[in-house]
PDB file of C-alpha atoms in Angstrom:
ATOM      1  CA  UNK N   1       0.000   0.000   0.000  1.00 38.00           C
ATOM      2  CA  UNK N   2       1.255   3.484  -0.828  1.00 41.00           C
ATOM      3  CA  UNK N   3       1.814   5.670   2.179  1.00 45.00           C
ATOM      4  CA  UNK N   4       0.776   9.144   1.019  1.00 46.00           C
ATOM      5  CA  UNK N   5       1.402  10.849   4.348  1.00 48.00           C
ATOM      6  CA  UNK N   6       4.371  13.053   5.085  1.00 47.00           C
ATOM      7  CA  UNK N   7       7.317  12.801   4.558  1.00 54.00           C
ATOM      8  CA  UNK N   8       5.955  11.698   1.173  1.00 55.00           C
ATOM      9  CA  UNK N   9       4.667  15.293   0.779  1.00 63.00           C
ATOM     10  CA  UNK N  10       7.707  16.159  -1.310  1.00 70.00           C
ATOM     11  CA  UNK N  11       6.457  13.679  -3.932  1.00 73.00           C
ATOM     12  CA  UNK N  12       3.462  15.909  -4.677  1.00 80.00           C
ATOM     13  CA  UNK N  13       3.735  18.317  -7.561  1.00 83.00           C
ATOM     14  CA  UNK N  14       1.520  21.276  -6.744  1.00 85.00           C
ATOM     15  CA  UNK N  15      -0.002  23.736  -9.188  1.00 86.00           C
ATOM     16  CA  UNK N  16      -2.336  26.713  -9.155  1.00 87.00           C
ATOM     17  CA  UNK N  17      -3.097  27.917  -5.626  1.00 87.00           C
ATOM     18  CA  UNK N  18      -2.052  24.665  -3.879  1.00 86.00           C
ATOM     19  CA  UNK N  19       0.602  24.847  -1.183  1.00 83.00           C
ATOM     20  CA  UNK N  20       2.042  22.762   1.655  1.00 79.00           C
ATOM     21  CA  UNK N  21       1.220  24.074   5.110  1.00 72.00           C
ATOM     22  CA  UNK N  22       4.196  23.224   7.289  1.00 66.00           C
ATOM     23  CA  UNK N  23       2.530  23.882  10.662  1.00 71.00           C
ATOM     24  CA  UNK N  24       0.454  20.704  10.602  1.00 71.00           C
ATOM     25  CA  UNK N  25       2.002  19.057   7.522  1.00 71.00           C
ATOM     26  CA  UNK N  26      -1.144  19.353   5.408  1.00 78.00           C
ATOM     27  CA  UNK N  27      -1.646  20.071   1.732  1.00 82.00           C
ATOM     28  CA  UNK N  28      -3.914  23.029   0.998  1.00 83.00           C
ATOM     29  CA  UNK N  29      -5.410  22.969  -2.497  1.00 85.00           C
ATOM     30  CA  UNK N  30      -7.064  26.380  -2.302  1.00 85.00           C
ATOM     31  CA  UNK N  31      -7.509  29.167   0.219  1.00 83.00           C
ATOM     32  CA  UNK N  32     -11.105  30.036   1.238  1.00 81.00           C
ATOM     33  CA  UNK N  33     -11.563  32.636  -1.487  1.00 82.00           C
ATOM     34  CA  UNK N  34     -13.617  32.777  -4.671  1.00 81.00           C
ATOM     35  CA  UNK N  35     -12.169  31.840  -8.053  1.00 83.00           C
ATOM     36  CA  UNK N  36      -9.234  29.801  -6.705  1.00 84.00           C
ATOM     37  CA  UNK N  37      -8.051  26.467  -8.015  1.00 87.00           C
ATOM     38  CA  UNK N  38      -5.316  24.120  -7.047  1.00 87.00           C
ATOM     39  CA  UNK N  39      -4.077  20.648  -7.815  1.00 87.00           C
ATOM     40  CA  UNK N  40      -1.592  18.198  -6.410  1.00 86.00           C
ATOM     41  CA  UNK N  41      -0.248  15.158  -8.223  1.00 85.00           C
ATOM     42  CA  UNK N  42       1.466  12.318  -6.389  1.00 81.00           C
ATOM     43  CA  UNK N  43       3.859  11.444  -9.151  1.00 73.00           C
ATOM     44  CA  UNK N  44       5.443   8.313  -7.753  1.00 74.00           C
ATOM     45  CA  UNK N  45       4.630   5.465 -10.167  1.00 76.00           C
ATOM     46  CA  UNK N  46       3.300   2.222  -8.748  1.00 74.00           C
ATOM     47  CA  UNK N  47       2.500  -1.219 -10.113  1.00 75.00           C
ATOM     48  CA  UNK N  48      -0.866  -1.866 -11.699  1.00 73.00           C
ATOM     49  CA  UNK N  49      -0.847  -5.469 -10.477  1.00 81.00           C
ATOM     50  CA  UNK N  50      -3.141  -6.343  -7.587  1.00 79.00           C
ATOM     51  CA  UNK N  51      -5.101  -3.890  -5.461  1.00 82.00           C
ATOM     52  CA  UNK N  52      -4.706  -0.166  -5.174  1.00 80.00           C
ATOM     53  CA  UNK N  53      -5.680   1.284  -1.804  1.00 80.00           C
ATOM     54  CA  UNK N  54      -5.705   5.013  -1.188  1.00 82.00           C
ATOM     55  CA  UNK N  55      -6.344   6.511   2.225  1.00 81.00           C
ATOM     56  CA  UNK N  56      -6.415  10.193   3.015  1.00 80.00           C
ATOM     57  CA  UNK N  57      -8.120  12.693   5.260  1.00 82.00           C
ATOM     58  CA  UNK N  58      -9.613  15.846   3.856  1.00 83.00           C
ATOM     59  CA  UNK N  59     -11.466  18.897   5.079  1.00 82.00           C
ATOM     60  CA  UNK N  60     -13.566  21.343   3.091  1.00 81.00           C
ATOM     61  CA  UNK N  61     -14.410  24.327   5.234  1.00 78.00           C
ATOM     62  CA  UNK N  62     -14.807  28.063   5.347  1.00 75.00           C
ATOM     63  CA  UNK N  63     -15.902  28.589   1.759  1.00 71.00           C
ATOM     64  CA  UNK N  64     -19.232  29.028   0.038  1.00 70.00           C
ATOM     65  CA  UNK N  65     -19.839  25.317  -0.648  1.00 63.00           C
ATOM     66  CA  UNK N  66     -18.308  25.114  -4.113  1.00 68.00           C
ATOM     67  CA  UNK N  67     -16.946  22.977  -5.602  1.00 77.00           C
ATOM     68  CA  UNK N  68     -15.223  19.906  -4.164  1.00 85.00           C
ATOM     69  CA  UNK N  69     -12.239  17.615  -4.586  1.00 88.00           C
ATOM     70  CA  UNK N  70     -11.475  14.753  -6.960  1.00 90.00           C
ATOM     71  CA  UNK N  71      -9.018  11.903  -6.436  1.00 90.00           C
ATOM     72  CA  UNK N  72      -8.026  10.419  -9.781  1.00 91.00           C
ATOM     73  CA  UNK N  73      -5.908   7.702 -11.303  1.00 89.00           C
ATOM     74  CA  UNK N  74      -4.147   8.946 -14.416  1.00 90.00           C
ATOM     75  CA  UNK N  75      -2.176   7.068 -17.075  1.00 89.00           C
ATOM     76  CA  UNK N  76       1.369   8.482 -17.136  1.00 87.00           C
ATOM     77  CA  UNK N  77       1.929   7.203 -20.689  1.00 90.00           C
ATOM     78  CA  UNK N  78      -0.195  10.156 -21.849  1.00 91.00           C
ATOM     79  CA  UNK N  79       2.270  12.992 -22.544  1.00 93.00           C
ATOM     80  CA  UNK N  80      -0.048  15.547 -20.878  1.00 92.00           C
ATOM     81  CA  UNK N  81      -0.952  13.452 -17.821  1.00 88.00           C
ATOM     82  CA  UNK N  82       0.245  16.115 -15.361  1.00 86.00           C
ATOM     83  CA  UNK N  83      -2.095  18.753 -16.817  1.00 89.00           C
ATOM     84  CA  UNK N  84      -5.322  19.290 -14.864  1.00 89.00           C
ATOM     85  CA  UNK N  85      -8.701  19.131 -16.507  1.00 90.00           C
ATOM     86  CA  UNK N  86     -11.683  21.461 -16.191  1.00 90.00           C
ATOM     87  CA  UNK N  87     -11.726  23.359 -12.905  1.00 86.00           C
ATOM     88  CA  UNK N  88     -14.865  24.482 -11.099  1.00 84.00           C
ATOM     89  CA  UNK N  89     -17.608  21.904 -11.507  1.00 86.00           C
ATOM     90  CA  UNK N  90     -15.201  19.568 -13.313  1.00 89.00           C
ATOM     91  CA  UNK N  91     -13.058  19.371 -10.137  1.00 90.00           C
ATOM     92  CA  UNK N  92      -9.908  19.346 -12.279  1.00 90.00           C
ATOM     93  CA  UNK N  93     -10.897  15.934 -13.668  1.00 91.00           C
ATOM     94  CA  UNK N  94     -13.298  16.427 -16.587  1.00 92.00           C
ATOM     95  CA  UNK N  95     -11.221  16.750 -19.794  1.00 92.00           C
ATOM     96  CA  UNK N  96      -8.056  15.654 -17.959  1.00 92.00           C
ATOM     97  CA  UNK N  97      -5.562  13.995 -20.333  1.00 94.00           C
ATOM     98  CA  UNK N  98      -4.879  10.362 -19.469  1.00 92.00           C
ATOM     99  CA  UNK N  99      -7.658  10.151 -16.878  1.00 93.00           C
ATOM    100  CA  UNK N 100      -8.621   6.558 -16.021  1.00 92.00           C
ATOM    101  CA  UNK N 101     -11.049   6.886 -13.102  1.00 93.00           C
ATOM    102  CA  UNK N 102     -11.959   9.699 -10.727  1.00 92.00           C
ATOM    103  CA  UNK N 103     -13.813   9.865  -7.432  1.00 93.00           C
ATOM    104  CA  UNK N 104     -15.263  13.296  -6.783  1.00 91.00           C
ATOM    105  CA  UNK N 105     -16.392  14.605  -3.405  1.00 90.00           C
ATOM    106  CA  UNK N 106     -18.851  17.098  -4.834  1.00 86.00           C
ATOM    107  CA  UNK N 107     -19.788  19.888  -2.434  1.00 83.00           C
ATOM    108  CA  UNK N 108     -21.803  21.930  -4.944  1.00 81.00           C
ATOM    109  CA  UNK N 109     -23.418  19.117  -6.919  1.00 82.00           C
ATOM    110  CA  UNK N 110     -22.342  19.737 -10.504  1.00 85.00           C
ATOM    111  CA  UNK N 111     -19.490  17.222 -10.984  1.00 85.00           C
ATOM    112  CA  UNK N 112     -21.849  14.426 -12.082  1.00 82.00           C
ATOM    113  CA  UNK N 113     -23.415  16.801 -14.592  1.00 77.00           C
ATOM    114  CA  UNK N 114     -20.142  17.454 -16.401  1.00 69.00           C
ATOM    115  CA  UNK N 115     -19.504  20.710 -14.563  1.00 61.00           C
ATOM    116  CA  UNK N 116     -22.830  22.306 -15.465  1.00 64.00           C
ATOM    117  CA  UNK N 117     -25.600  23.330 -13.107  1.00 66.00           C
ATOM    118  CA  UNK N 118     -28.039  20.867 -11.680  1.00 64.00           C
ATOM    119  CA  UNK N 119     -26.965  17.957  -9.441  1.00 68.00           C
ATOM    120  CA  UNK N 120     -27.232  17.181  -5.812  1.00 73.00           C
ATOM    121  CA  UNK N 121     -24.785  18.846  -3.469  1.00 74.00           C
ATOM    122  CA  UNK N 122     -22.848  16.725  -1.011  1.00 80.00           C
ATOM    123  CA  UNK N 123     -22.514  13.671  -3.265  1.00 86.00           C
ATOM    124  CA  UNK N 124     -19.704  11.255  -4.031  1.00 90.00           C
ATOM    125  CA  UNK N 125     -19.397  10.616  -7.756  1.00 91.00           C
ATOM    126  CA  UNK N 126     -17.343   7.983  -9.594  1.00 93.00           C
ATOM    127  CA  UNK N 127     -16.482   8.887 -13.182  1.00 92.00           C
ATOM    128  CA  UNK N 128     -14.885   6.972 -16.015  1.00 92.00           C
ATOM    129  CA  UNK N 129     -11.849   8.408 -17.721  1.00 92.00           C
ATOM    130  CA  UNK N 130     -10.879   9.962 -21.001  1.00 89.00           C
ATOM    131  CA  UNK N 131     -11.546   6.790 -23.047  1.00 89.00           C
ATOM    132  CA  UNK N 132     -15.175   6.744 -21.822  1.00 91.00           C
ATOM    133  CA  UNK N 133     -15.701  10.500 -22.231  1.00 90.00           C
ATOM    134  CA  UNK N 134     -15.680  11.041 -18.429  1.00 88.00           C
ATOM    135  CA  UNK N 135     -19.090   9.359 -18.045  1.00 90.00           C
ATOM    136  CA  UNK N 136     -20.639   9.208 -14.575  1.00 88.00           C
ATOM    137  CA  UNK N 137     -20.511   5.604 -13.388  1.00 90.00           C
ATOM    138  CA  UNK N 138     -22.050   5.947  -9.906  1.00 88.00           C
ATOM    139  CA  UNK N 139     -23.247   8.578  -7.447  1.00 84.00           C
TER     140      UNK N 139
END
């Protein structure tokens, strides 16, 4: 099992507004402000044989309820695999190059709808990847 806790933090490539908060060794994707976006990629490759287990703690607080967070598996053979997808309702996953599967914790409710208005807030959504046009598989 991959241990994605610190000191593994240095294996995360951060982009946008994401930063490492040294006080409590957490990764902050965005500050509690409008129109912010951040991403972090754990870019240590691992075997695709057997199970993949991912465990993490997260907190979404202090904002206006939008949008959420997505944990994704991405194929590194895609030359643009480190590039994020559609922000906002897409949670950085929709239209992400090399995306295989994504699990979105959707605070606002629009991740299942492809980033457009209309879903249920507070849902967990599983989406297929690029090859399946990011179709919603479960919510």
